[in-house]
Coordinates of N, CA and C in Angstrom, one line a residue:
Chain R
X1 N 108.5 73.9 83.6 CA 109.4 75.0 84.0 C 110.6 74.4 84.7
X2 N 111.7 75.1 84.6 CA 112.9 74.8 85.3 C 112.9 75.4 86.7
X3 N 113.0 74.6 87.7 CA 113.1 75.1 89.1 C 114.5 75.4 89.5
X4 N 114.7 76.5 90.2 CA 116.0 76.9 90.7 C 116.0 76.9 92.2
X5 N 116.9 76.1 92.8 CA 116.9 76.0 94.2 C 118.3 76.5 94.8
X6 N 118.2 77.5 95.6 CA 119.4 78.1 96.2 C 119.6 77.6 97.6
X7 N 120.8 77.5 98.0 CA 121.1 77.1 99.4 C 122.4 77.8 99.8
X8 N 122.5 78.3 101.1 CA 121.3 78.2 102.0 C 120.3 79.3 101.7
X9 N 119.2 79.3 102.4 CA 118.2 80.4 102.3 C 118.6 81.6 103.0
X10 N 119.4 81.5 104.0 CA 120.0 82.6 104.7 C 121.3 82.2 105.4
X11 N 122.2 83.1 105.6 CA 123.4 82.8 106.3 C 123.9 84.1 107.1
X12 N 124.6 83.8 108.1 CA 125.2 84.9 108.9 C 126.7 84.8 108.7
X13 N 127.4 86.0 108.4 CA 128.8 86.0 108.2 C 129.4 87.3 108.7
X14 N 130.7 87.3 108.9 CA 131.4 88.5 109.3 C 132.1 89.2 108.2
X15 N 132.4 90.5 108.4 CA 133.2 91.2 107.4 C 134.5 90.5 107.2
X16 N 134.9 90.2 106.0 CA 136.2 89.5 105.7 C 136.0 88.1 105.4
X17 N 134.8 87.5 105.7 CA 134.6 86.1 105.5 C 134.5 85.8 104.0
X18 N 134.8 84.6 103.7 CA 134.5 84.0 102.3 C 133.1 83.4 102.4
X19 N 132.3 83.8 101.4 CA 130.9 83.3 101.4 C 130.6 82.6 100.1
X20 N 130.0 81.5 100.2 CA 129.6 80.8 98.9 C 128.1 80.4 99.0
X21 N 127.4 80.8 97.9 CA 126.0 80.5 97.7 C 125.9 79.5 96.5
X22 N 125.1 78.5 96.7 CA 124.9 77.6 95.6 C 123.5 77.7 95.0
X23 N 123.4 77.3 93.7 CA 122.1 77.4 93.0 C 122.1 76.1 92.1
X24 N 121.0 75.4 92.2 CA 120.9 74.1 91.5 C 119.6 74.2 90.6
X25 N 119.8 73.9 89.3 CA 118.7 73.8 88.4 C 118.1 72.4 88.3
X26 N 116.8 72.4 88.1 CA 116.1 71.1 88.1 C 116.4 70.3 86.8
X27 N 116.9 71.1 85.8 CA 117.3 70.5 84.5 C 118.5 71.2 84.0
X28 N 119.1 70.6 83.0 CA 120.3 71.2 82.3 C 120.0 72.6 81.8
X29 N 120.9 73.6 82.2 CA 120.7 75.0 81.7 C 122.0 75.5 81.0
X30 N 123.0 74.6 80.7 CA 124.2 75.1 80.1 C 124.8 76.1 81.1
X31 N 125.2 77.3 80.5 CA 125.7 78.4 81.4 C 124.8 79.6 81.4
X32 N 123.5 79.3 81.2 CA 122.5 80.4 81.2 C 122.0 80.8 82.6
X33 N 123.0 81.2 83.4 CA 122.7 81.4 84.8 C 123.3 82.8 85.2
X34 N 122.4 83.6 85.8 CA 122.8 85.0 86.2 C 122.6 85.1 87.7
X35 N 123.4 86.1 88.3 CA 123.3 86.4 89.7 C 123.0 87.8 90.0
X36 N 122.1 88.1 90.9 CA 121.7 89.5 91.2 C 121.8 89.7 92.7
X37 N 122.0 91.0 93.1 CA 122.1 91.4 94.5 C 120.9 92.4 94.7
X38 N 120.2 92.2 95.8 CA 119.1 93.1 96.1 C 119.2 93.6 97.5
X39 N 119.2 94.9 97.7 CA 119.1 95.5 99.0 C 117.7 95.9 99.3
X40 N 117.3 96.0 100.6 CA 115.9 96.4 101.0 C 115.5 97.6 100.3
X41 N 114.3 97.5 99.7 CA 113.6 98.7 99.1 C 114.2 99.1 97.8
X42 N 115.1 98.3 97.2 CA 115.8 98.6 96.0 C 115.6 97.6 94.9
X43 N 115.7 97.9 93.7 CA 115.7 96.9 92.6 C 116.9 96.1 92.6
X44 N 116.8 94.8 92.2 CA 118.0 94.0 92.0 C 119.0 94.6 91.1
X45 N 120.3 94.2 91.3 CA 121.4 94.6 90.5 C 122.1 93.4 89.9
X46 N 122.4 93.4 88.6 CA 123.1 92.3 88.0 C 124.5 92.3 88.5
X47 N 125.0 91.1 88.9 CA 126.4 91.0 89.3 C 127.2 90.2 88.2
X48 N 126.6 89.0 87.9 CA 127.3 88.0 87.1 C 126.3 87.5 86.1
X49 N 126.7 87.3 84.8 CA 125.9 86.7 83.8 C 126.6 85.6 83.1
X50 N 125.9 84.7 82.5 CA 126.5 83.6 81.8 C 127.4 82.8 82.8
X51 N 126.9 82.6 84.0 CA 127.5 81.8 85.1 C 128.8 82.4 85.7
X52 N 129.6 83.0 84.8 CA 130.9 83.4 85.4 C 131.5 84.7 84.9
X53 N 130.7 85.4 84.1 CA 131.1 86.7 83.6 C 130.7 87.8 84.5
X54 N 131.7 88.6 85.0 CA 131.5 89.7 85.9 C 131.1 90.9 85.2
X55 N 130.0 91.5 85.5 CA 129.5 92.7 84.9 C 130.5 93.8 85.2
X56 N 130.8 94.6 84.2 CA 131.7 95.8 84.4 C 131.3 96.6 85.6
X57 N 132.2 97.0 86.4 CA 131.9 97.8 87.6 C 131.6 97.0 88.9
X58 N 131.4 95.8 88.7 CA 131.2 94.9 89.9 C 132.5 94.5 90.5
X59 N 132.7 94.7 91.9 CA 133.9 94.4 92.5 C 134.4 92.9 92.2
X60 N 135.7 92.8 92.1 CA 136.3 91.5 91.7 C 136.2 90.5 92.8
X61 N 135.8 90.8 94.0 CA 135.6 89.9 95.1 C 134.4 88.9 94.8
X62 N 133.5 89.3 93.8 CA 132.4 88.5 93.4 C 132.9 87.6 92.3
X63 N 132.6 86.3 92.3 CA 132.9 85.4 91.2 C 131.8 84.4 91.1
X64 N 131.6 83.9 89.9 CA 130.6 82.8 89.7 C 131.3 81.7 89.0
X65 N 130.7 80.5 89.2 CA 131.2 79.3 88.5 C 130.1 78.3 88.3
X66 N 130.4 77.3 87.5 CA 129.5 76.2 87.3 C 128.9 76.1 85.9
X67 N 128.3 75.0 85.6 CA 127.6 74.8 84.3 C 126.8 73.6 84.4
X68 N 125.8 73.5 83.5 CA 124.9 72.3 83.6 C 123.8 72.5 84.5
X69 N 123.9 72.0 85.8 CA 122.9 72.2 86.7 C 123.3 72.8 88.1
X70 N 124.6 72.9 88.3 CA 125.1 73.3 89.6 C 126.0 74.5 89.5
X71 N 125.7 75.6 90.3 CA 126.4 76.8 90.1 C 126.7 77.4 91.5
X72 N 127.7 78.2 91.6 CA 128.1 78.9 92.8 C 128.4 80.4 92.6
X73 N 128.0 81.2 93.6 CA 128.4 82.6 93.7 C 129.3 82.7 94.9
X74 N 130.5 83.2 94.7 CA 131.4 83.4 95.8 C 131.8 84.8 96.0
X75 N 131.8 85.2 97.3 CA 132.3 86.5 97.7 C 133.5 86.3 98.5
X76 N 134.7 86.7 98.0 CA 136.0 86.2 98.5 C 136.3 86.8 99.9
X77 N 135.8 88.1 100.1 CA 136.0 88.8 101.4 C 134.9 89.7 101.6
X78 N 133.9 89.3 102.4 CA 132.7 90.0 102.6 C 132.9 91.4 103.1
X79 N 132.3 92.4 102.4 CA 132.4 93.8 102.8 C 131.0 94.2 103.4
X80 N 131.0 95.3 104.2 CA 129.7 95.8 104.8 C 128.6 96.0 103.8
X81 N 129.0 96.5 102.6 CA 128.0 96.8 101.6 C 127.4 95.5 100.9
X82 N 128.0 94.4 101.2 CA 127.6 93.1 100.6 C 126.4 92.5 101.3
X83 N 126.0 93.0 102.4 CA 124.9 92.4 103.2 C 123.6 92.7 102.4
X84 N 123.0 91.6 101.9 CA 121.9 91.8 100.9 C 121.3 90.4 100.7
X85 N 120.3 90.4 99.8 CA 119.8 89.1 99.3 C 120.2 88.9 97.9
X86 N 120.7 87.6 97.6 CA 121.2 87.3 96.3 C 120.3 86.3 95.7
X87 N 120.0 86.5 94.4 CA 119.1 85.6 93.6 C 119.9 85.1 92.4
X88 N 119.7 83.8 92.1 CA 120.1 83.3 90.8 C 118.9 83.3 89.8
X89 N 119.2 83.2 88.6 CA 118.2 83.2 87.5 C 118.6 82.4 86.3
X90 N 117.8 81.6 85.8 CA 118.1 80.9 84.5 C 117.4 81.5 83.4
X91 N 118.1 81.6 82.3 CA 117.4 82.1 81.0 C 117.7 81.1 79.9
X92 N 117.7 79.8 80.2 CA 118.0 78.8 79.2 C 116.8 78.5 78.4
X93 N 115.7 78.2 79.1 CA 114.5 77.9 78.3 C 113.6 79.2 78.2
X94 N 112.4 79.0 77.6 CA 111.6 80.2 77.3 C 110.9 80.8 78.5
X95 N 110.9 80.0 79.6 CA 110.3 80.5 80.8 C 111.4 80.8 81.8
X96 N 111.7 82.0 82.0 CA 112.8 82.4 82.8 C 112.4 82.4 84.3
X97 N 113.3 81.8 85.1 CA 112.9 81.6 86.5 C 114.1 82.0 87.5
X98 N 113.7 82.5 88.7 CA 114.6 82.9 89.7 C 114.6 81.8 90.8
X99 N 115.8 81.8 91.5 CA 115.8 81.0 92.7 C 115.1 81.8 93.8
X100 N 114.9 81.2 95.0 CA 114.1 81.8 96.0 C 114.9 82.9 96.8
X101 N 116.2 83.0 96.6 CA 117.0 84.0 97.3 C 117.8 83.5 98.4
X102 N 118.9 84.1 98.7 CA 119.7 83.8 99.9 C 120.0 85.1 100.5
X103 N 119.6 85.2 101.8 CA 119.8 86.5 102.5 C 121.2 86.4 103.3
X104 N 122.1 87.3 103.1 CA 123.3 87.3 103.8 C 123.3 88.4 104.8
X105 N 123.4 88.0 106.1 CA 123.2 88.8 107.2 C 124.5 89.0 108.0
X106 N 124.6 90.0 108.8 CA 125.8 90.3 109.6 C 125.8 89.4 110.9
X107 N 126.9 88.7 111.1 CA 127.0 87.9 112.3 C 127.3 88.8 113.5
Chain C
X1 N 122.8 107.0 78.7 CA 122.6 106.0 79.7 C 121.1 105.6 79.7
X2 N 120.9 104.4 79.5 CA 119.5 103.9 79.5 C 118.9 103.9 80.9
X3 N 117.7 104.4 81.0 CA 117.0 104.3 82.3 C 115.5 103.8 82.0
X4 N 115.0 103.1 83.0 CA 113.6 102.6 82.9 C 112.8 103.2 84.1
X5 N 111.6 103.5 83.9 CA 110.8 104.1 85.0 C 109.4 103.6 84.9
X6 N 108.9 102.9 85.9 CA 107.5 102.4 86.0 C 106.5 103.5 86.4
X7 N 105.3 103.4 85.9 CA 104.3 104.3 86.4 C 102.9 103.6 86.3
X8 N 102.0 104.0 87.1 CA 100.7 103.5 87.1 C 100.0 103.6 88.5
X9 N 98.8 103.2 88.6 CA 98.1 103.3 89.9 C 98.7 102.4 91.0
X10 N 98.7 102.9 92.2 CA 99.2 102.2 93.3 C 98.2 101.2 94.0
X11 N 97.0 101.3 93.6 CA 95.9 100.5 94.1 C 94.9 100.1 93.0
X12 N 94.6 98.8 93.1 CA 93.6 98.3 92.1 C 92.6 97.4 92.9
X13 N 91.4 97.5 92.5 CA 90.3 96.7 93.2 C 90.3 95.3 92.7
X14 N 90.0 94.3 93.6 CA 89.9 92.9 93.2 C 89.0 92.8 92.0
X15 N 89.3 91.9 91.1 CA 88.7 91.5 89.8 C 88.9 92.5 88.7
X16 N 89.5 93.6 89.0 CA 89.8 94.6 88.0 C 91.1 94.4 87.3
X17 N 91.5 95.3 86.4 CA 92.7 95.1 85.6 C 93.8 96.0 86.1
X18 N 95.0 95.5 86.3 CA 96.2 96.2 86.7 C 96.9 96.7 85.4
X19 N 97.2 98.0 85.3 CA 97.8 98.5 84.1 C 99.0 99.3 84.6
X20 N 100.2 99.0 84.0 CA 101.4 99.7 84.3 C 102.2 100.0 83.0
X21 N 102.9 101.1 83.1 CA 103.7 101.5 81.9 C 105.2 101.6 82.3
X22 N 106.1 101.3 81.5 CA 107.5 101.5 81.7 C 108.0 102.4 80.6
X23 N 108.6 103.5 81.0 CA 109.2 104.4 80.0 C 110.7 104.2 79.9
X24 N 111.1 104.1 78.7 CA 112.6 103.8 78.5 C 113.2 105.1 78.0
X25 N 114.2 105.6 78.6 CA 114.9 106.8 78.2 C 116.3 106.5 77.9
X26 N 116.9 107.2 77.0 CA 118.3 107.0 76.7 C 118.6 105.9 75.7
X27 N 117.6 105.3 75.2 CA 117.7 104.2 74.3 C 116.4 103.8 73.7
X28 N 116.4 103.0 72.6 CA 115.2 102.6 71.9 C 114.7 101.3 72.5
X29 N 113.3 101.1 72.5 CA 112.8 99.8 72.9 C 112.8 98.8 71.8
X30 N 113.2 99.2 70.6 CA 113.4 98.2 69.5 C 114.7 97.6 69.7
X31 N 114.8 96.3 69.6 CA 115.9 95.4 70.1 C 115.9 95.3 71.6
X32 N 116.5 94.3 72.1 CA 116.5 93.9 73.5 C 115.1 93.3 73.9
X33 N 115.1 92.6 75.0 CA 113.9 92.1 75.6 C 113.6 93.0 76.8
X34 N 112.3 93.5 76.8 CA 111.9 94.3 77.9 C 110.9 93.5 78.7
X35 N 111.2 93.4 80.0 CA 110.5 92.5 80.9 C 109.7 93.2 82.0
X36 N 108.8 92.4 82.5 CA 108.1 92.7 83.7 C 108.4 91.6 84.7
X37 N 108.7 92.0 86.0 CA 109.0 91.1 87.1 C 108.3 91.7 88.3
X38 N 107.8 90.8 89.2 CA 107.2 91.3 90.4 C 107.7 90.6 91.6
X39 N 107.5 91.2 92.7 CA 108.0 90.7 94.0 C 107.0 91.0 95.1
X40 N 106.2 90.0 95.5 CA 105.3 90.2 96.6 C 106.0 90.6 97.9
X41 N 105.4 91.3 98.8 CA 106.0 91.8 100.0 C 106.7 90.7 100.8
X42 N 108.0 90.9 101.0 CA 108.8 89.9 101.8 C 109.1 88.6 101.0
X43 N 108.8 88.5 99.8 CA 109.0 87.3 99.0 C 110.0 87.5 97.9
X44 N 110.2 86.5 97.0 CA 111.2 86.5 96.0 C 110.6 87.1 94.7
X45 N 111.5 87.0 93.7 CA 111.2 87.6 92.3 C 110.5 86.6 91.4
X46 N 109.5 87.1 90.7 CA 108.8 86.3 89.7 C 108.8 87.0 88.4
X47 N 109.3 86.3 87.4 CA 109.3 86.8 86.0 C 107.9 86.7 85.5
X48 N 107.4 87.8 84.9 CA 106.0 87.9 84.4 C 106.0 87.6 82.9
X49 N 106.9 88.3 82.2 CA 107.0 88.1 80.7 C 107.8 89.2 80.1
X50 N 108.0 89.1 78.7 CA 108.7 90.2 78.0 C 108.1 90.5 76.7
X51 N 108.5 91.6 76.1 CA 108.2 92.0 74.7 C 109.6 92.2 74.1
X52 N 109.7 91.7 72.9 CA 111.0 91.8 72.1 C 110.8 92.4 70.8
X53 N 111.7 93.3 70.5 CA 111.5 94.0 69.2 C 110.2 94.7 69.1
X54 N 109.6 95.1 70.1 CA 108.4 95.8 70.3 C 107.1 95.0 69.8
X55 N 107.3 93.7 69.5 CA 106.1 93.0 69.0 C 106.1 91.5 69.4
X56 N 107.2 90.8 69.6 CA 107.1 89.4 70.0 C 107.0 89.4 71.5
X57 N 106.1 88.5 72.0 CA 105.9 88.4 73.4 C 106.1 87.0 74.0
X58 N 106.4 86.9 75.2 CA 106.5 85.6 75.9 C 106.1 85.8 77.3
X59 N 105.2 85.0 77.8 CA 104.6 85.2 79.1 C 104.8 83.9 80.0
X60 N 104.8 84.2 81.3 CA 104.9 83.1 82.3 C 103.5 82.4 82.3
X61 N 103.5 81.1 82.0 CA 102.2 80.4 82.0 C 101.5 80.3 83.4
X62 N 102.3 80.6 84.4 CA 101.7 80.5 85.8 C 100.6 81.6 86.0
X63 N 100.7 82.6 85.1 CA 99.7 83.7 85.2 C 98.5 83.5 84.3
X64 N 98.4 82.3 83.8 CA 97.2 81.7 83.2 C 96.5 82.6 82.2
X65 N 97.1 83.2 81.3 CA 96.5 83.9 80.3 C 95.9 85.3 80.7
X66 N 96.3 85.8 81.9 CA 95.8 87.1 82.4 C 96.7 88.2 81.9
X67 N 97.8 88.0 81.2 CA 98.8 89.0 81.0 C 98.7 89.4 79.5
X68 N 98.9 90.7 79.3 CA 99.2 91.3 78.0 C 100.3 92.3 78.2
X69 N 101.4 92.1 77.4 CA 102.5 93.1 77.3 C 102.5 93.7 75.9
X70 N 102.5 95.0 75.8 CA 102.5 95.7 74.5 C 103.5 96.8 74.5
X71 N 103.8 97.4 73.4 CA 104.7 98.5 73.3 C 104.2 99.6 72.4
X72 N 104.6 100.8 72.8 CA 104.3 102.0 72.0 C 105.6 102.6 71.6
X73 N 106.1 102.3 70.4 CA 107.4 102.8 69.9 C 107.4 104.3 69.8
X74 N 106.3 104.9 69.5 CA 106.3 106.4 69.4 C 106.6 107.1 70.7
X75 N 106.2 106.4 71.8 CA 106.5 107.0 73.2 C 107.7 106.3 73.8
X76 N 108.3 105.3 73.2 CA 109.4 104.5 73.8 C 108.9 103.9 75.1
X77 N 107.7 103.4 75.1 CA 107.2 102.8 76.3 C 106.7 101.3 76.1
X78 N 106.7 100.5 77.1 CA 106.0 99.3 77.0 C 105.1 99.1 78.3
X79 N 104.1 98.3 78.1 CA 103.0 98.3 79.2 C 102.7 96.8 79.6
X80 N 102.1 96.7 80.8 CA 101.6 95.5 81.3 C 100.2 95.6 81.7
X81 N 99.4 94.7 81.2 CA 98.0 94.6 81.7 C 97.8 93.2 82.3
X82 N 97.3 93.2 83.5 CA 97.0 91.9 84.3 C 95.6 92.0 84.7
X83 N 94.8 91.0 84.2 CA 93.3 91.1 84.4 C 93.0 90.3 85.6
X84 N 91.7 90.5 86.1 CA 91.1 89.7 87.2 C 92.0 89.6 88.4
X85 N 92.5 90.7 88.9 CA 93.5 90.7 89.9 C 92.9 90.2 91.3
X86 N 93.7 89.6 92.1 CA 93.3 89.3 93.5 C 94.4 89.8 94.4
X87 N 94.2 89.6 95.7 CA 95.2 90.0 96.7 C 96.6 89.4 96.4
X88 N 96.6 88.2 95.8 CA 97.8 87.5 95.5 C 98.7 88.3 94.5
X89 N 98.1 89.3 93.8 CA 98.8 90.1 92.8 C 99.4 91.3 93.4
X90 N 99.2 91.5 94.7 CA 99.9 92.6 95.4 C 101.4 92.4 95.4
X91 N 102.1 93.4 94.9 CA 103.6 93.2 94.8 C 104.2 94.5 94.3
X92 N 105.5 94.6 94.4 CA 106.3 95.6 93.7 C 106.5 95.1 92.3
X93 N 106.2 95.9 91.3 CA 106.3 95.5 89.9 C 107.5 96.3 89.3
X94 N 108.4 95.5 88.7 CA 109.6 96.1 88.1 C 109.6 95.9 86.6
X95 N 110.1 96.8 85.9 CA 110.5 96.6 84.5 C 112.0 96.5 84.4
X96 N 112.4 95.7 83.4 CA 113.9 95.5 83.3 C 114.2 95.2 81.8
X97 N 115.4 95.5 81.4 CA 115.9 95.2 80.1 C 116.8 94.0 80.1
X98 N 116.7 93.2 79.1 CA 117.6 92.0 78.9 C 118.1 91.9 77.4
X99 N 119.2 91.3 77.2 CA 119.6 91.0 75.9 C 121.0 91.5 75.5
X100 N 121.5 92.4 76.4 CA 122.9 92.9 76.1 C 123.9 91.9 76.6
X101 N 123.7 91.4 77.7 CA 124.6 90.4 78.4 C 123.9 89.1 78.5
X102 N 124.0 88.3 77.4 CA 123.2 87.1 77.3 C 121.7 87.5 77.5
X103 N 121.0 86.9 78.3 CA 119.6 87.4 78.6 C 119.5 87.9 80.0
X104 N 120.6 88.3 80.6 CA 120.5 88.8 82.0 C 119.9 90.2 82.0
X105 N 119.2 90.5 83.1 CA 118.5 91.8 83.2 C 119.5 92.8 83.7
X106 N 120.0 93.6 82.8 CA 121.1 94.5 83.2 C 120.7 95.9 83.7
X107 N 119.5 96.3 83.3 CA 118.9 97.6 83.7 C 117.5 97.4 84.2
X108 N 117.3 98.0 85.4 CA 116.0 97.8 86.1 C 115.4 99.2 86.4
X109 N 114.1 99.2 86.4 CA 113.4 100.4 87.0 C 113.5 100.3 88.5
X110 N 113.0 101.4 89.1 CA 113.1 101.4 90.6 C 112.0 100.6 91.2
X111 N 111.0 100.2 90.5 CA 109.8 99.5 91.0 C 108.7 100.3 91.4
X112 N 107.5 99.8 91.3 CA 106.3 100.5 91.8 C 105.4 99.5 92.5
X113 N 105.0 99.9 93.7 CA 104.1 99.0 94.5 C 102.7 99.1 94.1
X114 N 102.1 97.9 93.9 CA 100.7 97.9 93.5 C 100.0 97.0 94.6
X115 N 98.9 97.6 95.2 CA 98.2 96.9 96.2 C 96.8 96.6 95.6
X116 N 96.4 95.3 95.7 CA 95.0 94.9 95.3 C 94.1 94.9 96.6
X117 N 93.2 95.9 96.6 CA 92.3 96.0 97.7 C 91.1 96.8 97.4
X118 N 90.0 96.5 98.0 CA 88.8 97.2 97.7 C 88.7 98.4 98.6

């Protein structure tokens, strides 16, 4: 299986901050990397697919980059509704795996 | 607008079989990958498996042959059976669609909590 490792596991930030979350794959996954946002008690929501494609309707302050094994999710100016847990996911090989999550909390 | 909704018992006894159904409305379950994902309380997401084109399946080997995913095209539903459950199978179970945007999961059900307990 391909292991996905996110860092940090949690972070504290203020409204307006720029936030970057990284995701590293244990093997090459091309650009088969997706990002999700999950709020407590809710299902995850897709934000970005294929490493850098923003899903329609997702605010442009979210962006993704990377290919191969190293990827980042950036929130350019954190908003109150962005406090949540973020997960990366690879769909490169036949066993699809998620990262362990990054919880973004209010400072 | 495609919507997914999970249904099934909220409690299952140890060693028994967990059975859940996901009903797809607003679209057909033929084409696309229809997945099951679970999330133990306070923990991360685990992909369980998918059914594609209502017949091809792919499962997470970590669940060691305990999984069966099947589809009923007449009802536009797909189902999960997980045998020999233990407390470690206690989780929120989600169904989700993939295949429109690469293989990303673009539509999710709201999730259903299943507790394994006697």
